[in-house]
Coordinates of C-alpha atoms in Angstrom, one line a residue:
X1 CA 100.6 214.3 231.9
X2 CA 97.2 213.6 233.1
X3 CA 96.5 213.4 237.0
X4 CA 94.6 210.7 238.5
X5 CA 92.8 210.8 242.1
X6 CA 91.0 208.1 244.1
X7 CA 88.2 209.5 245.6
X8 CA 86.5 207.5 248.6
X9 CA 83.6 207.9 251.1
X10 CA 83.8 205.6 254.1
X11 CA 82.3 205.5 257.3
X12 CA 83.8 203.0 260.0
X13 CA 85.7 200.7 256.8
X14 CA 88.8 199.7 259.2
X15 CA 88.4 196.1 258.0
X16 CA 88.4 196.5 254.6
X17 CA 90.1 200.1 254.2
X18 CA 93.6 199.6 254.4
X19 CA 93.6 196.2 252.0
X20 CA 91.6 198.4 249.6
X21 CA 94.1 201.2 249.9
X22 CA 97.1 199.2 249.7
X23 CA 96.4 197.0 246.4
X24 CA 95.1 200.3 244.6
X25 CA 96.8 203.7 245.8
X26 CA 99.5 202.7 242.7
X27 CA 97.3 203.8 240.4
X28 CA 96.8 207.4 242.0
X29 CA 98.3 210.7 242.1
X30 CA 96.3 211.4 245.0
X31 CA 94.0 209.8 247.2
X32 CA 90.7 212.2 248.9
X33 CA 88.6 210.3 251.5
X34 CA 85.7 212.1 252.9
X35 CA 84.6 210.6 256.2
X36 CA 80.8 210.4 257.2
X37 CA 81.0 209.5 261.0
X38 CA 83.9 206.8 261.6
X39 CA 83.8 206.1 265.2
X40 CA 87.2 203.4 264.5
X41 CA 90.1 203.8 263.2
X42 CA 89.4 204.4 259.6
X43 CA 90.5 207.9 259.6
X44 CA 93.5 207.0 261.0
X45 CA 94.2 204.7 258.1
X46 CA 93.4 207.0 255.5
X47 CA 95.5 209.5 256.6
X48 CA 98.4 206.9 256.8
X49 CA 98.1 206.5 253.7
X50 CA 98.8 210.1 252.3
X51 CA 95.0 210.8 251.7
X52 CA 93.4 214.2 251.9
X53 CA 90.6 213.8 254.5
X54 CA 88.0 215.2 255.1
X55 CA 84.9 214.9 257.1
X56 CA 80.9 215.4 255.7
X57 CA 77.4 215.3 257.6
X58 CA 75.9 212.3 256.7
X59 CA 72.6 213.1 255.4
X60 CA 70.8 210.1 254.0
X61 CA 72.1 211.2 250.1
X62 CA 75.0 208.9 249.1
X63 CA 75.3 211.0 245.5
X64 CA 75.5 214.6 247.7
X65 CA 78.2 212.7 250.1
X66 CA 79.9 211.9 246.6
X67 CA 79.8 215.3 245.2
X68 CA 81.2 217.0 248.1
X69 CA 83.8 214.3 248.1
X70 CA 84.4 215.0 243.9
X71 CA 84.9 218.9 244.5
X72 CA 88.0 218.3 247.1
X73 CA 90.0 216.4 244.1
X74 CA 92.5 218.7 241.7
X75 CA 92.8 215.9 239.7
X76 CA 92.0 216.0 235.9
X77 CA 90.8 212.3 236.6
X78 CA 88.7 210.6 239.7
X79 CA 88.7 206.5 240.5
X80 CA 85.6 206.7 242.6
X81 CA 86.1 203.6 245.0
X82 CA 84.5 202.0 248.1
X83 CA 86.3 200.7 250.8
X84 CA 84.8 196.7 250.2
X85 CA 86.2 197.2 246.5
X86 CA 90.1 195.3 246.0
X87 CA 91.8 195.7 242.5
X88 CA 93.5 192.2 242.2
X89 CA 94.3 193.1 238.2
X90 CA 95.1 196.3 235.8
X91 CA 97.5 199.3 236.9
X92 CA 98.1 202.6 236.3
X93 CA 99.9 201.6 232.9
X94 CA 97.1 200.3 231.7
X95 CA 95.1 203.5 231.9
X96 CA 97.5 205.8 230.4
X97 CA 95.5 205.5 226.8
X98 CA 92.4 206.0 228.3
X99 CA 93.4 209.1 230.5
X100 CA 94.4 211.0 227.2
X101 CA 90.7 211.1 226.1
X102 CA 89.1 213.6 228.8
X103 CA 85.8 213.4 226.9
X104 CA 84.3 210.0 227.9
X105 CA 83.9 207.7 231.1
X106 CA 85.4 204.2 232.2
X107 CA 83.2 201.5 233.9
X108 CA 85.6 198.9 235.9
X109 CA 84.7 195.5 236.6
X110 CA 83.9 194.1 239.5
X111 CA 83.5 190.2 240.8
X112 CA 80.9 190.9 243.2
X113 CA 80.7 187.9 246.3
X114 CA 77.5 187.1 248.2
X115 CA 75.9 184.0 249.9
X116 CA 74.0 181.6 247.6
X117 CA 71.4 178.9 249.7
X118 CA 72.0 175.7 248.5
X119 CA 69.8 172.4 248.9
X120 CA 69.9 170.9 252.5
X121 CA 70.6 174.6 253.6
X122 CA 73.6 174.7 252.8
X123 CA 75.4 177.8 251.7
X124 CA 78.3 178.7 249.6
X125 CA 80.3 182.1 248.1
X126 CA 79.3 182.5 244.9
X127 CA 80.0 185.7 242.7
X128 CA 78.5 187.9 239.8
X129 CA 80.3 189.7 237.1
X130 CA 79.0 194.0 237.0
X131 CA 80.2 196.8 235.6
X132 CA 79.9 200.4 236.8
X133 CA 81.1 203.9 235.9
X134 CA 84.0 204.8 238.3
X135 CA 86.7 206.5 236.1
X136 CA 85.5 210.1 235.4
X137 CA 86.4 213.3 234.2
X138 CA 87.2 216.6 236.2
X139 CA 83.7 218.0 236.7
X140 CA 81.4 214.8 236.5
X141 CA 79.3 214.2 239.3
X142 CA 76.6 212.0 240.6
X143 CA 72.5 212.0 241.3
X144 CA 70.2 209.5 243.1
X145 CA 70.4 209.0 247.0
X146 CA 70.8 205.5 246.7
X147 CA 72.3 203.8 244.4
X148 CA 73.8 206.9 242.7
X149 CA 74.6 207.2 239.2
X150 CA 76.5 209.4 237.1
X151 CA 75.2 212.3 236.0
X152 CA 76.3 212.8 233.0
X153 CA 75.9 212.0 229.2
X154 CA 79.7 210.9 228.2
X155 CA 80.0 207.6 226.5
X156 CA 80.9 204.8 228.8
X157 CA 83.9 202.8 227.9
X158 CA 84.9 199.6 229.7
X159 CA 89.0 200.0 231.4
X160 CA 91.2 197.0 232.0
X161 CA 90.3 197.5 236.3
X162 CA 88.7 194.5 237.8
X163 CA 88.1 194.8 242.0
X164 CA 86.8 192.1 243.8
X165 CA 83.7 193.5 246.4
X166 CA 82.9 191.9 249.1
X167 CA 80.1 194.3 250.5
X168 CA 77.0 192.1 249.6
X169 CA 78.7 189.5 252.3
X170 CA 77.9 191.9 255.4
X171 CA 74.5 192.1 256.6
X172 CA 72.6 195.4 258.0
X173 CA 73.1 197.8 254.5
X174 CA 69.7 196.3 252.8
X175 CA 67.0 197.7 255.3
X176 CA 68.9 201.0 255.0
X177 CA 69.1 201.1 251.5
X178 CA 65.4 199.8 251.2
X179 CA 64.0 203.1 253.1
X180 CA 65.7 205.5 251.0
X181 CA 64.5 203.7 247.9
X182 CA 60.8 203.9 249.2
X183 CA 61.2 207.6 249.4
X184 CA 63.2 208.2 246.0
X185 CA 59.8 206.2 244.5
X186 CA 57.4 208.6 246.6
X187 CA 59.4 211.3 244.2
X188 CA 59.3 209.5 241.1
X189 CA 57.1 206.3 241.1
X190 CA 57.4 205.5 237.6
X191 CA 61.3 205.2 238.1
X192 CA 62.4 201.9 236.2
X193 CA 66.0 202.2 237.7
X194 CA 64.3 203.0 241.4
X195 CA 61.9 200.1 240.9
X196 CA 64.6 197.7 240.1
X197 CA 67.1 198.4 243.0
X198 CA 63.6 197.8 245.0
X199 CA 62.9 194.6 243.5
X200 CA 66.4 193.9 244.1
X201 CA 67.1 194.9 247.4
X202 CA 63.5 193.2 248.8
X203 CA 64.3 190.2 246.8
X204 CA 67.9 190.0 248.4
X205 CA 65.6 189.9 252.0
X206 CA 63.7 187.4 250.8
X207 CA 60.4 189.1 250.5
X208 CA 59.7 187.8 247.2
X209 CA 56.3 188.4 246.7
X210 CA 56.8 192.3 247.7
X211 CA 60.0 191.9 245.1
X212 CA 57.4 191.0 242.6
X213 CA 55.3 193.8 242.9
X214 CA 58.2 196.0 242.2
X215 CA 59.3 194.1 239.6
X216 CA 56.1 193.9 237.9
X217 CA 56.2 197.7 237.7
X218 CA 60.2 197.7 236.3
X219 CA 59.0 195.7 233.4
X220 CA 56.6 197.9 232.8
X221 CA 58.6 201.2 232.7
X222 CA 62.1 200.0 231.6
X223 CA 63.4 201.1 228.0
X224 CA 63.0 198.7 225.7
X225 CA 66.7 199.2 224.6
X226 CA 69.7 201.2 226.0
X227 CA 69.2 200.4 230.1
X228 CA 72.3 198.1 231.3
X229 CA 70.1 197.2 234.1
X230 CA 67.1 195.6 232.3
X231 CA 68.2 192.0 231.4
X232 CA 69.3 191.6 234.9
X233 CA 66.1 193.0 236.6
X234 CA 64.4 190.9 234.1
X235 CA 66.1 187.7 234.9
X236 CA 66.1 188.1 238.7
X237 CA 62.3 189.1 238.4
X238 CA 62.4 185.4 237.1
X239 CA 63.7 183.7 240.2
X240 CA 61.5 186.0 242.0
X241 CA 58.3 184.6 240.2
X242 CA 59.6 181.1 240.8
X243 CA 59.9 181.5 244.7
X244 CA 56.1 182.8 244.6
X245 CA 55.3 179.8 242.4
X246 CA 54.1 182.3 239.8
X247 CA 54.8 179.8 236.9
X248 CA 52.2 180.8 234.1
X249 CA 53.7 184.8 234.8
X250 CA 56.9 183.6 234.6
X251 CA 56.3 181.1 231.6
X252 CA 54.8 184.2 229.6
X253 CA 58.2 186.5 230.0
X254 CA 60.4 184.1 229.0
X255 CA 58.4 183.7 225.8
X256 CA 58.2 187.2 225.8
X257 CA 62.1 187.8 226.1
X258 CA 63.3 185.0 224.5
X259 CA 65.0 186.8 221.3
X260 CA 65.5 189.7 223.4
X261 CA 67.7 188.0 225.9
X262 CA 69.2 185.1 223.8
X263 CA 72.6 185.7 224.1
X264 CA 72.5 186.1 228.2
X265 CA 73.6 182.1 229.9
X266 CA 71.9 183.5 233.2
X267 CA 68.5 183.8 231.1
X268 CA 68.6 180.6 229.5
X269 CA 70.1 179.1 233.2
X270 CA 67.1 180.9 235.1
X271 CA 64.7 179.3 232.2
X272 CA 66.1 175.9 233.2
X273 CA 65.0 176.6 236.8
X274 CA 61.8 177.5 235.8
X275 CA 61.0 174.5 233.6
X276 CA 62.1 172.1 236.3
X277 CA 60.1 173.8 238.8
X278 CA 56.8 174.5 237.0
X279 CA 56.9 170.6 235.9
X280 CA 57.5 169.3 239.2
X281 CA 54.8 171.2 240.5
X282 CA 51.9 170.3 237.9
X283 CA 53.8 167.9 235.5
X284 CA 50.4 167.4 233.5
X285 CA 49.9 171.3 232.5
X286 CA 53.6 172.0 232.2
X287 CA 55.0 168.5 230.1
X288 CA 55.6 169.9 227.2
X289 CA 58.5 171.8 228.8
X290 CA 60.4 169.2 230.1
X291 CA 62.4 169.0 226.7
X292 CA 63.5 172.2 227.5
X293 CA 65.2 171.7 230.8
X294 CA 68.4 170.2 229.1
X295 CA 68.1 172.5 226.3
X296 CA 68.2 175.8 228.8
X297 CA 71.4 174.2 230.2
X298 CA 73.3 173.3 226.9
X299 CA 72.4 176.7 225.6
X300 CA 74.0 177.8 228.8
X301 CA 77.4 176.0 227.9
X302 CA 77.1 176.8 224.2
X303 CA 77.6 180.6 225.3
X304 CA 80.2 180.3 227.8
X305 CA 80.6 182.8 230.3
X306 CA 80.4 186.3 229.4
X307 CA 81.3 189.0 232.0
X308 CA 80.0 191.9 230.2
X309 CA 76.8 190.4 230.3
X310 CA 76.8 190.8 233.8
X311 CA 75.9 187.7 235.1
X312 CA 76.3 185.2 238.2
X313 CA 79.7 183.0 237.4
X314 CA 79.5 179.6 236.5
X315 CA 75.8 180.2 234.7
X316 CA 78.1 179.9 231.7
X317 CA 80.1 177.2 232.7
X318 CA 80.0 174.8 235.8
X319 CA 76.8 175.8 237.3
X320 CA 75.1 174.9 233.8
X321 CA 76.9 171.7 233.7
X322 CA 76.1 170.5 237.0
X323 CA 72.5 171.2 236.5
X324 CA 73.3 169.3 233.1
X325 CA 74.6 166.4 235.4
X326 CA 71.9 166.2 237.9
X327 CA 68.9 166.5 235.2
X328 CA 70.7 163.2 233.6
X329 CA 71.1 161.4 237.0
X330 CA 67.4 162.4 237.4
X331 CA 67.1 161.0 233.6
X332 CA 69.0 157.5 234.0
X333 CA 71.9 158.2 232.4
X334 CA 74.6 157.7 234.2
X335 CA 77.3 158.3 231.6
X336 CA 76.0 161.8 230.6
X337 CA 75.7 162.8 234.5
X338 CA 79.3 161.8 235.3
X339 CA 80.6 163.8 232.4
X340 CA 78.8 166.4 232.8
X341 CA 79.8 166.7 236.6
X342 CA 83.1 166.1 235.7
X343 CA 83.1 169.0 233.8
X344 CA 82.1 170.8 236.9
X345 CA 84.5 169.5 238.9
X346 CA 87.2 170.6 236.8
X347 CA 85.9 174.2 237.8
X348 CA 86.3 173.1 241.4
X349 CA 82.4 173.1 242.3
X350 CA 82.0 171.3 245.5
X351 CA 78.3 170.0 244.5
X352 CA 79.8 168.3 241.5
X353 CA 82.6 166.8 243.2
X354 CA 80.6 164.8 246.1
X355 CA 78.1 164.0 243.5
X356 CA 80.7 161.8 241.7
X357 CA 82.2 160.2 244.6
X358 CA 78.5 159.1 245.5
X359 CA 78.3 157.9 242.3
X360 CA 81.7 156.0 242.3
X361 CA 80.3 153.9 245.0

């Protein structure tokens, strides 16, 4: 029989630590929580809970914190897990099959939350589908200060665990996680995975224009194949280009990735952005694109939504056909924009739904 541990680090998690606790300890043996500093009651909480806790020196190194946390677990198995992460489906049922195969690793998925702007000001909860390598072996640990990964070379099979993580909804982690980056890249500035969480985090601050110069540099050093995190640093360094206005840049990687990233809806969705942007802003230079506006979006719906692709939800679905609906409202044709908003509003998008009760008067 296989033994299974959770293993956390936490630092002042009393919000979030006991729902996270509480909706996943069934699929443990045990449960090892290594504190770096709670001044709450999150000790407290674990220890209610049955965990082993323990307490480390925080030191700026999330992957050392991680290790130290690994070595206190027994277990032939560890579910690395952060406090913000809720399973809502899979159990410890579900992983006996897996569990019998020591030499491998399991990535969980995750629905990751976060606050989208929307026109007017607006904004709204949306979510992104991601997948990351929690379920390890006895003896696998982790490198990388910030956003740590494992260090090992074990495949990497997905396991039926999806959490909910609501971490990218609380402010104050980003400038934090930005300094460490900065140093990691003094270390190694040719980093395509360092650049990219750069890119990323700067972009999520709103610098875009810094975000670009970091991107610039991912897309220069990425593999061409075999790095999960290329299509979506690619895409986002799209949105990125179109808040600096960058059109003919952007324009020449979408040509550039087209066959690469045909198969992703958030690259054809993001490509649908783009085209309506860069005509808008010069509608002479950039004309011949506007045929491609509704093409980007019905490619979108053609592919559906794919959550190993790792994408924002509803790129596949109602966010395409709401963009669908608006482009033929723009366009004149009412009876397109209604169904296509319809089909939105079956999803429950709020845009959708007030656009066709203005319509209906």
């Amino acid at each position: 029989m296989n033994t299974l541990a959770i293993v956390m680090i936490v630092k002042n998690e009393e919000k979030s630590l006991e729902r996270c606790l509480k909706q996943a300890a069934g699929l443990a043996d045990k449960l090892y929580i290594t504190d770096t500093g709670s001044t709450d009651r999150t000790r407290e909480i674990a220890a209610a809970y049955g965990a082993v806790v323990t307490e480390y020196v925080w030191n700026q190194d999330f992957a050392a914190a991680r290790n130290f946390a690994l070595a206190q677990s027994d277990c032939d198995w560890n579910l690395v897990l952060d406090a913000d992460e809720y399973l809502i489906k899979g159990s410890r049922k579900d992983l006996e099959g897996f569990l019998k195969h020591p030499n491998r690793i399991g990535a969980v998925e995750r629905k990751d939350y976060y606050q989208e702007e929307l026109p007017g000001g607006r904004q709204e909860t949306a979510y992104a589908h991601s997948y990351t390598s929690r379920l390890l072996p006895r003896g696998v640990r982790y490198e990388g200060r910030i956003h740590e990964q494992v260090d090992s070379k074990l495949p990497v099979y997905p396991v039926p665990l999806l959490f909910e993580h609501d971490g990218y909804l609380r402010p104050g982690k980003a400038e934090r996680n930005l300094a460490i980056l900065l140093e990691e890249l003094k270390e190694a500035p040719e980093d395509s995975y360092f650049l990219y969480q750069t890119a990323e985090t700067l972009r999520g601050l709103k610098r875009y224009k810094e975000a670009c110069g970091y991107y610039e540099r991912f897309y220069k050093h990425v593999p061409g194949q075999g790095a999960g995190y290329r299509a979506n640093g690619i895409i986002n360094y799209l949105y990125a280009l179109i808040e600096t206005k960058a059109w003919d840049t952007a324009l020449g990687i979408v040509e550039k990735e087209a066959r690469n990233l045909s198969a992703y809806a958030d690259f054809h969705f993001a490509c649908g952005i783009l085209f309506m942007q860069a005509v808008l802003a010069d509608t002479r230079k950039y004309v011949s694109y506007l045929p491609r506006i509704e093409q980007s979006y019905l490619r979108c719906l053609e592919i559906g939504e794919v959550p190993a692709n790792q994408g924002v939800g509803g790129t596949g679905s109602f966010r395409a056909a709401y963009n669908l609906g608006t482009w033929y409202e723009v366009a004149g044709d009412l009876g397109k924009a209604r169904k296509y908003y319809q089909k939105a509003a079956g999803e429950k998008y709020q845009p959708a739904m007030e656009r066709l009760a203005l319509l209906a008067k």
